[in-house]
């Protein structure tokens, strides 16, 4: 039986109590099929990062059902959830989330330390990725000394090293200039063409053309879900 890769049903996320109470996500229904490239847009505070964190099992919903490949995530133990997180998802964060005093190679290697997958020739795989992303010559450099565009490419290499099914990217070009931003989008677009599923948060309307679907959020709700270029 073919499952929807990702299926959220009435997902709600609440934070705080009394005056600080906030409903960051409000009964979200959301499905993603294998091979989609989804853009998540919406104003600041609309719940995009919260949704991405729950999708990646980095955070739990307050209520609702979240199934990955037909499995209910709430029924998994915390170590099973950690396995799903490490094996199903690759994360690209807005602020790169690299370890500054590690070399490029060590940063990219990190997810492999937590995986149960058998990785033969780890060094070859990392070198290949660094080559594809055009940072192979930086392999032994500390990431602190790289430019923003180079750091983001290291972060993408790290997201790919596990051969994750789904790439989650939170404003992957947010800190980059136009040229580096386009380069990162070309890389993500290439991955999509190779069949990867990508869910990307972006504020930038110019990047939406790369995606196969555009989801707009407002006040913790999905208010539209359409193809690029489609009105309404
Ligand atoms: N850990 C938390 N504790 C309390 N409130 C939170 C927490 N995380 C997020 N929120 C609140 O939930 C709402 C949604 O936040 P979220 O970070 O998902 O927004 P966003 O759409 O990603 O915004 P931005 O575009 O600015 O990144 C905001 O009102 C935020 O203040
Ligand atoms: Mg955010």
Tab-separated table of N, CA, C and O and ligand atoms in Angstrom, residues 13-16 20-25 40-53 59 94 170-171 201-203 217 219-220, ligand 1:
chain	number	residue	atom	x	y	z
A	13	UNK	N	-0.431	23.417	18.113
A	13	UNK	CA	0.698	23.615	19.015
A	13	UNK	C	0.451	24.859	19.856
A	13	UNK	O	0.239	25.946	19.321
A	14	UNK	N	0.450	24.660	21.160
A	14	UNK	CA	0.224	25.774	22.072
A	14	UNK	C	1.451	25.972	22.939
A	14	UNK	O	2.117	25.010	23.315
A	15	UNK	N	1.740	27.225	23.260
A	15	UNK	CA	2.838	27.549	24.171
A	15	UNK	C	2.294	28.369	25.328
A	15	UNK	O	1.364	29.148	25.160
A	16	UNK	N	2.924	28.254	26.480
A	16	UNK	CA	2.693	29.152	27.610
A	16	UNK	C	1.330	29.028	28.255
A	16	UNK	O	0.494	28.216	27.854
A	20	UNK	N	0.795	34.619	28.715
A	20	UNK	CA	1.788	34.253	27.698
A	20	UNK	C	1.285	33.123	26.783
A	20	UNK	O	2.021	32.631	25.941
A	21	UNK	N	0.010	32.733	26.951
A	21	UNK	CA	-0.531	31.654	26.117
A	21	UNK	C	-0.544	32.059	24.643
A	21	UNK	O	-0.935	33.163	24.299
A	22	UNK	N	-0.083	31.145	23.803
A	22	UNK	CA	-0.186	31.387	22.357
A	22	UNK	C	-0.463	30.084	21.624
A	22	UNK	O	0.081	29.031	21.972
A	23	UNK	N	-1.353	30.183	20.644
A	23	UNK	CA	-1.647	29.033	19.808
A	23	UNK	C	-0.863	29.217	18.514
A	23	UNK	O	-1.296	29.944	17.614
A	24	UNK	N	0.315	28.610	18.444
A	24	UNK	CA	1.206	28.833	17.303
A	24	UNK	C	0.712	28.096	16.059
A	24	UNK	O	0.888	28.572	14.937
A	25	UNK	N	0.082	26.924	16.250
A	25	UNK	CA	-0.529	26.196	15.135
A	25	UNK	C	-1.942	25.810	15.544
A	25	UNK	O	-2.179	25.365	16.674
A	40	UNK	N	6.785	27.048	2.058
A	40	UNK	CA	5.885	27.526	3.104
A	40	UNK	C	6.159	29.003	3.311
A	40	UNK	O	7.284	29.397	3.623
A	41	UNK	N	5.134	29.829	3.069
A	41	UNK	CA	5.293	31.275	3.193
A	41	UNK	C	4.327	31.801	4.258
A	41	UNK	O	3.509	31.043	4.790
A	42	UNK	N	4.423	33.087	4.519
A	42	UNK	CA	3.547	33.699	5.510
A	42	UNK	C	4.333	34.685	6.354
A	42	UNK	O	5.554	34.588	6.449
A	43	UNK	N	3.627	35.608	6.987
A	43	UNK	CA	4.316	36.679	7.697
A	43	UNK	C	5.001	36.155	8.951
A	43	UNK	O	4.762	35.024	9.386
A	44	UNK	N	5.842	37.000	9.532
A	44	UNK	CA	6.582	36.649	10.743
A	44	UNK	C	5.610	36.294	11.865
A	44	UNK	O	4.639	37.009	12.087
A	45	UNK	N	5.859	35.181	12.534
A	45	UNK	CA	5.008	34.763	13.641
A	45	UNK	C	3.806	33.925	13.210
A	45	UNK	O	3.000	33.514	14.041
A	46	UNK	N	3.696	33.622	11.914
A	46	UNK	CA	2.518	32.872	11.442
A	46	UNK	C	2.605	31.372	11.753
A	46	UNK	O	1.618	30.650	11.590
A	47	UNK	N	3.795	30.903	12.172
A	47	UNK	CA	3.899	29.504	12.604
A	47	UNK	C	4.738	28.604	11.710
A	47	UNK	O	4.759	27.384	11.892
A	48	UNK	N	5.482	29.193	10.771
A	48	UNK	CA	6.234	28.404	9.786
A	48	UNK	C	7.310	27.537	10.436
A	48	UNK	O	7.393	26.338	10.173
A	49	UNK	N	8.123	28.156	11.304
A	49	UNK	CA	9.200	27.389	11.946
A	49	UNK	C	8.620	26.337	12.888
A	49	UNK	O	9.120	25.206	12.952
A	50	UNK	N	7.563	26.707	13.580
A	50	UNK	CA	6.906	25.747	14.475
A	50	UNK	C	6.448	24.520	13.678
A	50	UNK	O	6.673	23.378	14.101
A	51	UNK	N	5.856	24.769	12.519
A	51	UNK	CA	5.397	23.659	11.677
A	51	UNK	C	6.583	22.807	11.221
A	51	UNK	O	6.537	21.572	11.290
A	52	UNK	N	7.657	23.463	10.794
A	52	UNK	CA	8.841	22.734	10.332
A	52	UNK	C	9.450	21.884	11.457
A	52	UNK	O	9.851	20.747	11.240
A	53	UNK	N	9.496	22.457	12.663
A	53	UNK	CA	10.047	21.718	13.805
A	53	UNK	C	9.219	20.485	14.139
A	53	UNK	O	9.767	19.436	14.491
A	59	UNK	N	10.065	18.771	17.659
A	59	UNK	CA	9.120	19.273	18.644
A	59	UNK	C	7.842	18.439	18.507
A	59	UNK	O	7.583	17.874	17.450
A	94	UNK	N	18.270	28.484	9.003
A	94	UNK	CA	18.543	29.842	8.547
A	94	UNK	C	19.932	30.330	8.981
A	94	UNK	O	20.643	30.952	8.235
A	170	UNK	N	14.745	25.955	6.536
A	170	UNK	CA	14.109	27.155	7.090
A	170	UNK	C	14.854	28.383	6.582
A	170	UNK	O	15.962	28.665	7.020
A	171	UNK	N	14.254	29.081	5.645
A	171	UNK	CA	14.877	30.255	5.030
A	171	UNK	C	16.323	29.987	4.655
A	171	UNK	O	17.240	30.684	5.122
A	201	UNK	N	10.823	26.812	4.060
A	201	UNK	CA	10.204	28.064	4.488
A	201	UNK	C	10.903	29.212	3.780
A	201	UNK	O	12.131	29.256	3.733
A	202	UNK	N	10.149	30.119	3.208
A	202	UNK	CA	10.766	31.304	2.615
A	202	UNK	C	9.849	32.515	2.672
A	202	UNK	O	8.634	32.395	2.575
A	203	UNK	N	10.468	33.684	2.836
A	203	UNK	CA	9.746	34.958	2.758
A	203	UNK	C	9.804	35.511	1.348
A	203	UNK	O	9.090	36.437	1.009
A	217	UNK	N	0.752	30.486	5.226
A	217	UNK	CA	0.244	30.424	6.599
A	217	UNK	C	-0.126	31.807	7.114
A	217	UNK	O	0.461	32.811	6.719
A	219	UNK	N	-1.526	33.279	11.097
A	219	UNK	CA	-2.022	33.007	12.454
A	219	UNK	C	-2.153	31.520	12.761
A	219	UNK	O	-3.179	31.092	13.311
A	220	UNK	N	-1.147	30.731	12.416
A	220	UNK	CA	-1.149	29.323	12.773
A	220	UNK	C	-2.051	28.443	11.931
A	220	UNK	O	-2.289	27.286	12.280
B	1	LIG	N1	9.290	28.080	22.215
B	1	LIG	C1	8.310	28.963	22.129
B	1	LIG	N2	7.709	29.431	23.249
B	1	LIG	C2	6.696	30.334	23.184
B	1	LIG	N3	6.215	30.829	22.030
B	1	LIG	C3	6.767	30.411	20.895
B	1	LIG	C4	7.850	29.472	20.864
B	1	LIG	N4	8.186	29.237	19.583
B	1	LIG	C5	7.379	30.003	18.833
B	1	LIG	N5	6.522	30.717	19.608
B	1	LIG	C6	5.492	31.637	19.136
B	1	LIG	O1	4.701	30.987	18.156
B	1	LIG	C7	4.387	31.850	17.079
B	1	LIG	C8	4.881	31.261	15.779
B	1	LIG	O2	6.303	31.292	15.786
B	1	LIG	P1	7.187	30.761	14.579
B	1	LIG	O3	8.597	30.826	15.005
B	1	LIG	O4	6.670	29.460	14.132
B	1	LIG	O5	6.878	31.853	13.453
B	1	LIG	P2	7.492	32.011	11.989
B	1	LIG	O6	6.350	31.986	11.041
B	1	LIG	O7	8.577	31.032	11.787
B	1	LIG	O8	8.073	33.495	12.037
B	1	LIG	P3	9.407	34.103	11.338
B	1	LIG	O9	9.050	34.346	9.907
B	1	LIG	O10	9.614	35.380	12.080
B	1	LIG	O11	10.535	33.135	11.512
B	1	LIG	C9	5.018	33.201	17.429
B	1	LIG	O12	4.020	34.019	17.988
B	1	LIG	C10	6.077	32.850	18.441
B	1	LIG	O13	6.285	33.912	19.320
